[in-house]
mmCIF file of C-alpha atoms in Angstrom:
data_model
loop_
_atom_site.group_PDB
_atom_site.id
_atom_site.type_symbol
_atom_site.label_atom_id
_atom_site.label_comp_id
_atom_site.label_asym_id
_atom_site.label_seq_id
_atom_site.Cartn_x
_atom_site.Cartn_y
_atom_site.Cartn_z
ATOM 1 C CA ASN A 1 -7.880 230.805 -88.814
ATOM 2 C CA ALA A 2 -8.305 234.543 -87.837
ATOM 3 C CA GLY A 3 -11.922 234.937 -88.971
ATOM 4 C CA VAL A 4 -13.125 238.458 -88.558
ATOM 5 C CA THR A 5 -10.592 240.849 -87.050
ATOM 6 C CA GLN A 6 -11.383 244.354 -85.838
ATOM 7 C CA THR A 7 -9.139 247.214 -84.724
ATOM 8 C CA PRO A 8 -8.638 248.947 -82.436
ATOM 9 C CA LYS A 9 -10.410 247.254 -79.478
ATOM 10 C CA PHE A 10 -10.908 250.541 -77.549
ATOM 11 C CA ARG A 11 -10.783 254.173 -78.439
ATOM 12 C CA ILE A 12 -11.678 257.479 -76.772
ATOM 13 C CA LEU A 13 -12.531 260.470 -78.972
ATOM 14 C CA LYS A 14 -13.274 263.859 -78.432
ATOM 15 C CA ILE A 15 -16.359 265.410 -79.858
ATOM 16 C CA GLY A 16 -15.761 266.555 -83.436
ATOM 17 C CA GLN A 17 -12.804 264.176 -84.066
ATOM 18 C CA SER A 18 -12.893 261.450 -86.779
ATOM 19 C CA MET A 19 -11.765 257.936 -87.113
ATOM 20 C CA THR A 20 -11.874 254.709 -89.077
ATOM 21 C CA LEU A 21 -12.807 251.524 -87.477
ATOM 22 C CA GLN A 22 -11.112 248.603 -89.277
ATOM 23 C CA CYS A 23 -12.697 245.312 -90.216
ATOM 24 C CA THR A 24 -10.975 242.433 -92.078
ATOM 25 C CA GLN A 25 -12.130 238.919 -92.766
ATOM 26 C CA ASP A 26 -10.222 235.931 -94.312
ATOM 27 C CA MET A 27 -13.067 233.757 -95.128
ATOM 28 C CA ASN A 28 -13.735 235.062 -98.629
ATOM 29 C CA HIS A 29 -17.237 236.183 -97.651
ATOM 30 C CA ASN A 30 -19.174 238.499 -99.860
ATOM 31 C CA TYR A 31 -21.488 239.911 -97.168
ATOM 32 C CA MET A 32 -20.203 242.323 -94.590
ATOM 33 C CA TYR A 33 -22.021 244.097 -91.959
ATOM 34 C CA TRP A 34 -21.480 246.856 -89.296
ATOM 35 C CA TYR A 35 -23.545 246.834 -86.156
ATOM 36 C CA ARG A 36 -23.640 248.888 -83.031
ATOM 37 C CA GLN A 37 -24.769 247.826 -79.644
ATOM 38 C CA ASP A 38 -25.723 250.296 -77.016
ATOM 39 C CA PRO A 39 -25.603 249.147 -73.464
ATOM 40 C CA GLY A 40 -28.350 246.654 -72.679
ATOM 41 C CA MET A 41 -29.705 246.910 -76.102
ATOM 42 C CA GLY A 42 -29.688 244.693 -79.112
ATOM 43 C CA LEU A 43 -27.888 245.137 -82.326
ATOM 44 C CA LYS A 44 -28.560 247.874 -84.855
ATOM 45 C CA LEU A 45 -27.335 247.529 -88.434
ATOM 46 C CA ILE A 46 -25.459 250.662 -89.632
ATOM 47 C CA TYR A 47 -24.151 249.675 -93.170
ATOM 48 C CA TYR A 48 -23.850 246.467 -95.134
ATOM 49 C CA SER A 49 -22.139 245.286 -98.127
ATOM 50 C CA VAL A 50 -22.874 242.384 -100.578
ATOM 51 C CA GLY A 51 -19.586 242.505 -102.440
ATOM 52 C CA ALA A 52 -16.692 244.546 -103.181
ATOM 53 C CA GLY A 53 -17.777 248.190 -104.469
ATOM 54 C CA ILE A 54 -21.262 247.518 -103.333
ATOM 55 C CA THR A 55 -22.594 249.148 -100.004
ATOM 56 C CA ASP A 56 -26.060 250.051 -98.634
ATOM 57 C CA LYS A 57 -27.624 251.732 -95.493
ATOM 58 C CA GLY A 58 -29.235 249.951 -92.501
ATOM 59 C CA GLU A 59 -31.124 250.987 -89.684
ATOM 60 C CA VAL A 60 -28.873 253.631 -88.353
ATOM 61 C CA PRO A 61 -26.436 255.082 -91.105
ATOM 62 C CA ASN A 62 -26.527 258.785 -90.134
ATOM 63 C CA GLY A 63 -22.874 260.015 -89.025
ATOM 64 C CA TYR A 64 -21.148 257.006 -90.595
ATOM 65 C CA ASN A 65 -19.543 256.144 -94.058
ATOM 66 C CA VAL A 66 -18.193 252.849 -95.242
ATOM 67 C CA SER A 67 -16.329 251.579 -98.415
ATOM 68 C CA ARG A 68 -15.554 248.195 -99.687
ATOM 69 C CA SER A 69 -12.886 248.333 -102.142
ATOM 70 C CA THR A 70 -11.833 244.623 -101.586
ATOM 71 C CA THR A 71 -13.441 241.337 -100.514
ATOM 72 C CA GLU A 72 -11.451 241.241 -97.245
ATOM 73 C CA ASP A 73 -11.917 244.856 -95.853
ATOM 74 C CA PHE A 74 -14.956 246.798 -94.738
ATOM 75 C CA PRO A 75 -13.816 250.066 -92.780
ATOM 76 C CA LEU A 76 -16.440 252.196 -90.967
ATOM 77 C CA ARG A 77 -15.727 255.972 -90.867
ATOM 78 C CA LEU A 78 -17.068 258.099 -88.210
ATOM 79 C CA GLU A 79 -17.115 261.774 -89.283
ATOM 80 C CA LEU A 80 -17.441 264.567 -86.524
ATOM 81 C CA ALA A 81 -17.816 262.238 -83.678
ATOM 82 C CA ALA A 82 -20.827 262.772 -81.207
ATOM 83 C CA PRO A 83 -21.547 261.443 -77.819
ATOM 84 C CA SER A 84 -24.383 259.664 -79.209
ATOM 85 C CA GLN A 85 -21.939 257.371 -81.251
ATOM 86 C CA THR A 86 -20.733 256.059 -77.793
ATOM 87 C CA SER A 87 -21.154 252.262 -78.339
ATOM 88 C CA VAL A 88 -19.745 248.817 -78.905
ATOM 89 C CA TYR A 89 -19.205 248.349 -82.632
ATOM 90 C CA PHE A 90 -19.478 244.920 -84.202
ATOM 91 C CA CYS A 91 -18.322 243.927 -87.816
ATOM 92 C CA ALA A 92 -19.694 240.616 -89.091
ATOM 93 C CA SER A 93 -19.385 238.661 -92.406
ATOM 94 C CA SER A 94 -21.415 235.848 -94.018
ATOM 95 C CA PRO A 95 -21.048 233.872 -97.251
ATOM 96 C CA LYS A 96 -24.529 235.097 -98.156
ATOM 97 C CA ALA A 97 -27.635 236.133 -96.384
ATOM 98 C CA ASP A 98 -30.513 233.561 -96.121
ATOM 99 C CA TYR A 99 -29.574 230.636 -93.934
ATOM 100 C CA TYR A 100 -26.009 231.189 -93.435
ATOM 101 C CA GLU A 101 -24.716 232.317 -90.156
ATOM 102 C CA GLN A 102 -22.967 235.505 -89.478
ATOM 103 C CA TYR A 103 -19.347 235.445 -88.028
ATOM 104 C CA PHE A 104 -18.712 238.231 -85.669
ATOM 105 C CA GLY A 105 -15.460 240.147 -84.904
ATOM 106 C CA PRO A 106 -14.620 240.860 -81.143
ATOM 107 C CA GLY A 107 -15.999 244.545 -81.242
ATOM 108 C CA THR A 108 -14.592 247.845 -80.747
ATOM 109 C CA ARG A 109 -15.539 249.848 -77.762
ATOM 110 C CA LEU A 110 -15.817 253.483 -78.609
ATOM 111 C CA THR A 111 -16.373 256.417 -76.350
ATOM 112 C CA VAL A 112 -16.868 259.989 -77.237
ATOM 113 C CA THR A 113 -16.495 262.647 -74.571
ATOM 114 C CA GLY B 1 -41.880 244.808 -91.643
ATOM 115 C CA ASP B 2 -39.769 241.797 -90.803
ATOM 116 C CA SER B 3 -38.789 241.536 -87.029
ATOM 117 C CA VAL B 4 -38.141 239.461 -84.087
ATOM 118 C CA THR B 5 -39.478 239.931 -80.703
ATOM 119 C CA GLN B 6 -37.591 238.417 -77.732
ATOM 120 C CA MET B 7 -38.468 237.699 -74.145
ATOM 121 C CA GLU B 8 -37.036 240.556 -71.930
ATOM 122 C CA GLY B 9 -34.639 239.895 -69.145
ATOM 123 C CA PRO B 10 -32.580 239.773 -67.205
ATOM 124 C CA VAL B 11 -33.227 236.048 -66.228
ATOM 125 C CA THR B 12 -31.659 234.526 -63.134
ATOM 126 C CA LEU B 13 -31.604 230.832 -62.704
ATOM 127 C CA SER B 14 -30.062 228.561 -60.222
ATOM 128 C CA GLU B 15 -27.723 225.887 -61.552
ATOM 129 C CA GLU B 16 -29.423 222.840 -63.022
ATOM 130 C CA ALA B 17 -32.784 224.745 -63.502
ATOM 131 C CA CYS B 18 -34.628 224.726 -66.769
ATOM 132 C CA LEU B 19 -34.484 227.483 -69.183
ATOM 133 C CA THR B 20 -36.858 228.730 -71.677
ATOM 134 C CA ILE B 21 -36.285 232.122 -73.583
ATOM 135 C CA ASN B 22 -39.204 232.942 -75.853
ATOM 136 C CA CYS B 23 -38.854 234.237 -79.298
ATOM 137 C CA THR B 24 -41.388 235.173 -81.954
ATOM 138 C CA TYR B 25 -40.902 236.633 -85.386
ATOM 139 C CA THR B 26 -42.805 238.338 -88.244
ATOM 140 C CA ALA B 27 -41.678 237.694 -91.651
ATOM 141 C CA THR B 28 -43.054 238.304 -95.099
ATOM 142 C CA GLY B 29 -41.261 235.195 -96.753
ATOM 143 C CA TYR B 30 -39.837 232.052 -95.253
ATOM 144 C CA PRO B 31 -36.935 232.922 -92.852
ATOM 145 C CA SER B 32 -34.160 231.041 -91.296
ATOM 146 C CA LEU B 33 -34.069 231.281 -87.629
ATOM 147 C CA PHE B 34 -30.885 231.658 -85.361
ATOM 148 C CA TRP B 35 -29.891 231.820 -81.801
ATOM 149 C CA TYR B 36 -26.647 233.553 -81.183
ATOM 150 C CA VAL B 37 -24.802 234.004 -77.547
ATOM 151 C CA GLN B 38 -22.619 236.607 -76.533
ATOM 152 C CA TYR B 39 -20.387 235.945 -73.602
ATOM 153 C CA PRO B 40 -19.109 238.882 -71.558
ATOM 154 C CA GLY B 41 -16.630 241.098 -73.497
ATOM 155 C CA GLU B 42 -17.009 238.951 -76.739
ATOM 156 C CA GLY B 43 -18.583 239.086 -80.030
ATOM 157 C CA LEU B 44 -21.703 237.113 -80.873
ATOM 158 C CA GLN B 45 -21.439 233.392 -81.946
ATOM 159 C CA LEU B 46 -23.950 231.199 -83.439
ATOM 160 C CA LEU B 47 -25.367 228.797 -80.923
ATOM 161 C CA LEU B 48 -27.981 227.012 -83.225
ATOM 162 C CA LYS B 49 -30.085 227.475 -86.158
ATOM 163 C CA ALA B 50 -33.002 226.219 -88.274
ATOM 164 C CA THR B 51 -33.755 226.751 -91.750
ATOM 165 C CA LYS B 52 -37.443 225.523 -92.293
ATOM 166 C CA ALA B 53 -40.594 224.788 -90.470
ATOM 167 C CA ASP B 54 -40.398 221.902 -87.928
ATOM 168 C CA ASP B 55 -36.647 221.821 -88.071
ATOM 169 C CA LYS B 56 -34.934 221.496 -84.397
ATOM 170 C CA GLY B 57 -31.438 223.207 -83.888
ATOM 171 C CA SER B 58 -29.538 221.897 -81.091
ATOM 172 C CA ASN B 59 -26.029 222.503 -79.472
ATOM 173 C CA LYS B 60 -24.424 222.291 -76.191
ATOM 174 C CA GLY B 61 -27.575 221.049 -74.609
ATOM 175 C CA PHE B 62 -29.636 223.782 -75.956
ATOM 176 C CA GLU B 63 -32.595 223.324 -78.366
ATOM 177 C CA ALA B 64 -34.962 225.464 -80.369
ATOM 178 C CA THR B 65 -37.815 224.271 -82.851
ATOM 179 C CA TYR B 66 -38.910 226.350 -85.781
ATOM 180 C CA ARG B 67 -42.682 226.513 -85.289
ATOM 181 C CA LYS B 68 -44.509 228.112 -88.346
ATOM 182 C CA GLU B 69 -47.864 228.059 -86.937
ATOM 183 C CA THR B 70 -46.983 229.960 -83.941
ATOM 184 C CA THR B 71 -44.130 231.839 -85.572
ATOM 185 C CA SER B 72 -41.860 231.007 -82.664
ATOM 186 C CA PHE B 73 -38.298 229.650 -82.069
ATOM 187 C CA HIS B 74 -38.184 229.286 -78.306
ATOM 188 C CA LEU B 75 -34.710 228.527 -76.867
ATOM 189 C CA GLU B 76 -34.771 225.693 -74.199
ATOM 190 C CA LYS B 77 -32.201 223.938 -72.058
ATOM 191 C CA GLY B 78 -33.058 221.309 -69.559
ATOM 192 C CA SER B 79 -30.218 221.928 -66.782
ATOM 193 C CA VAL B 80 -28.228 225.120 -67.113
ATOM 194 C CA GLN B 81 -24.630 225.917 -65.888
ATOM 195 C CA VAL B 82 -22.824 228.772 -64.500
ATOM 196 C CA SER B 83 -20.879 228.738 -67.857
ATOM 197 C CA ASP B 84 -24.022 229.450 -69.611
ATOM 198 C CA SER B 85 -24.330 232.786 -68.347
ATOM 199 C CA ALA B 86 -24.413 235.195 -71.316
ATOM 200 C CA VAL B 87 -26.728 237.375 -73.492
ATOM 201 C CA TYR B 88 -28.812 235.434 -75.991
ATOM 202 C CA PHE B 89 -30.086 236.827 -79.308
ATOM 203 C CA CYS B 90 -32.745 235.388 -81.402
ATOM 204 C CA ALA B 91 -32.332 236.494 -85.221
ATOM 205 C CA LEU B 92 -33.895 235.871 -88.475
ATOM 206 C CA SER B 93 -32.655 236.118 -92.155
ATOM 207 C CA LEU B 94 -34.794 235.997 -95.379
ATOM 208 C CA SER B 95 -33.691 234.597 -98.761
ATOM 209 C CA THR B 96 -35.229 237.633 -100.414
ATOM 210 C CA GLY B 97 -33.175 240.110 -98.464
ATOM 211 C CA ASN B 98 -29.557 240.945 -97.362
ATOM 212 C CA GLN B 99 -30.113 241.568 -93.865
ATOM 213 C CA PHE B 100 -30.339 239.736 -90.627
ATOM 214 C CA TYR B 101 -32.800 240.934 -88.001
ATOM 215 C CA PHE B 102 -31.825 240.571 -84.367
ATOM 216 C CA GLY B 103 -33.913 240.699 -81.141
ATOM 217 C CA THR B 104 -32.946 242.786 -78.336
ATOM 218 C CA GLY B 105 -31.235 240.083 -76.515
ATOM 219 C CA THR B 106 -31.992 238.298 -73.023
ATOM 220 C CA SER B 107 -29.387 238.250 -70.359
ATOM 221 C CA LEU B 108 -29.069 235.066 -68.578
ATOM 222 C CA THR B 109 -27.163 234.842 -65.123
ATOM 223 C CA VAL B 110 -26.750 231.124 -63.597
ATOM 224 C CA ILE B 111 -26.084 231.249 -59.988
ATOM 225 C CA PRO B 112 -24.337 228.163 -58.072
#
């Protein structure tokens, strides 16, 4: 059981570069989420999706884009990376919101210098 | 708006001490409540949950009771171990929404 997988585990970007963080789940979950976790802080929701073809903004969407072409994949795109985007990024999935738990990936640690 | 307020840390305890981490919530509907744990270098994983008032969630010696009258979901453990050292997050979700709301996390360190 792979669950939620994320790649890469670590990445260093220069200011202004772009990259895509990959997230894949094999549990056939409809709901998927992207969070960022800054040092010593809680999770902030960037984007979420309730199914293939449907995405919506969370609390901190600026500087990011997402797409959801399949149930399994939910990539997060960073355009024009900035130092403020240095963070750990977590992808999560859930069969539904409400009382279902979220399953988290191991995270991607991104540094922008 | 909907939110979770969690006791600030960090918390340092000796092994076998009692633990309480406070969590209160604000919600417009009837939320489900969760505690997640994050071990160093890992993602979050569900520790326990409760889906309605007066429910008690329990796992690995941890317990939390959904108290609607005090809008609280405090995490408790009677005797902590070194292996319990982690960051603990309280969270809620609503049947009327698509999002989870997480607290800011409480770091626990247990020393031998």
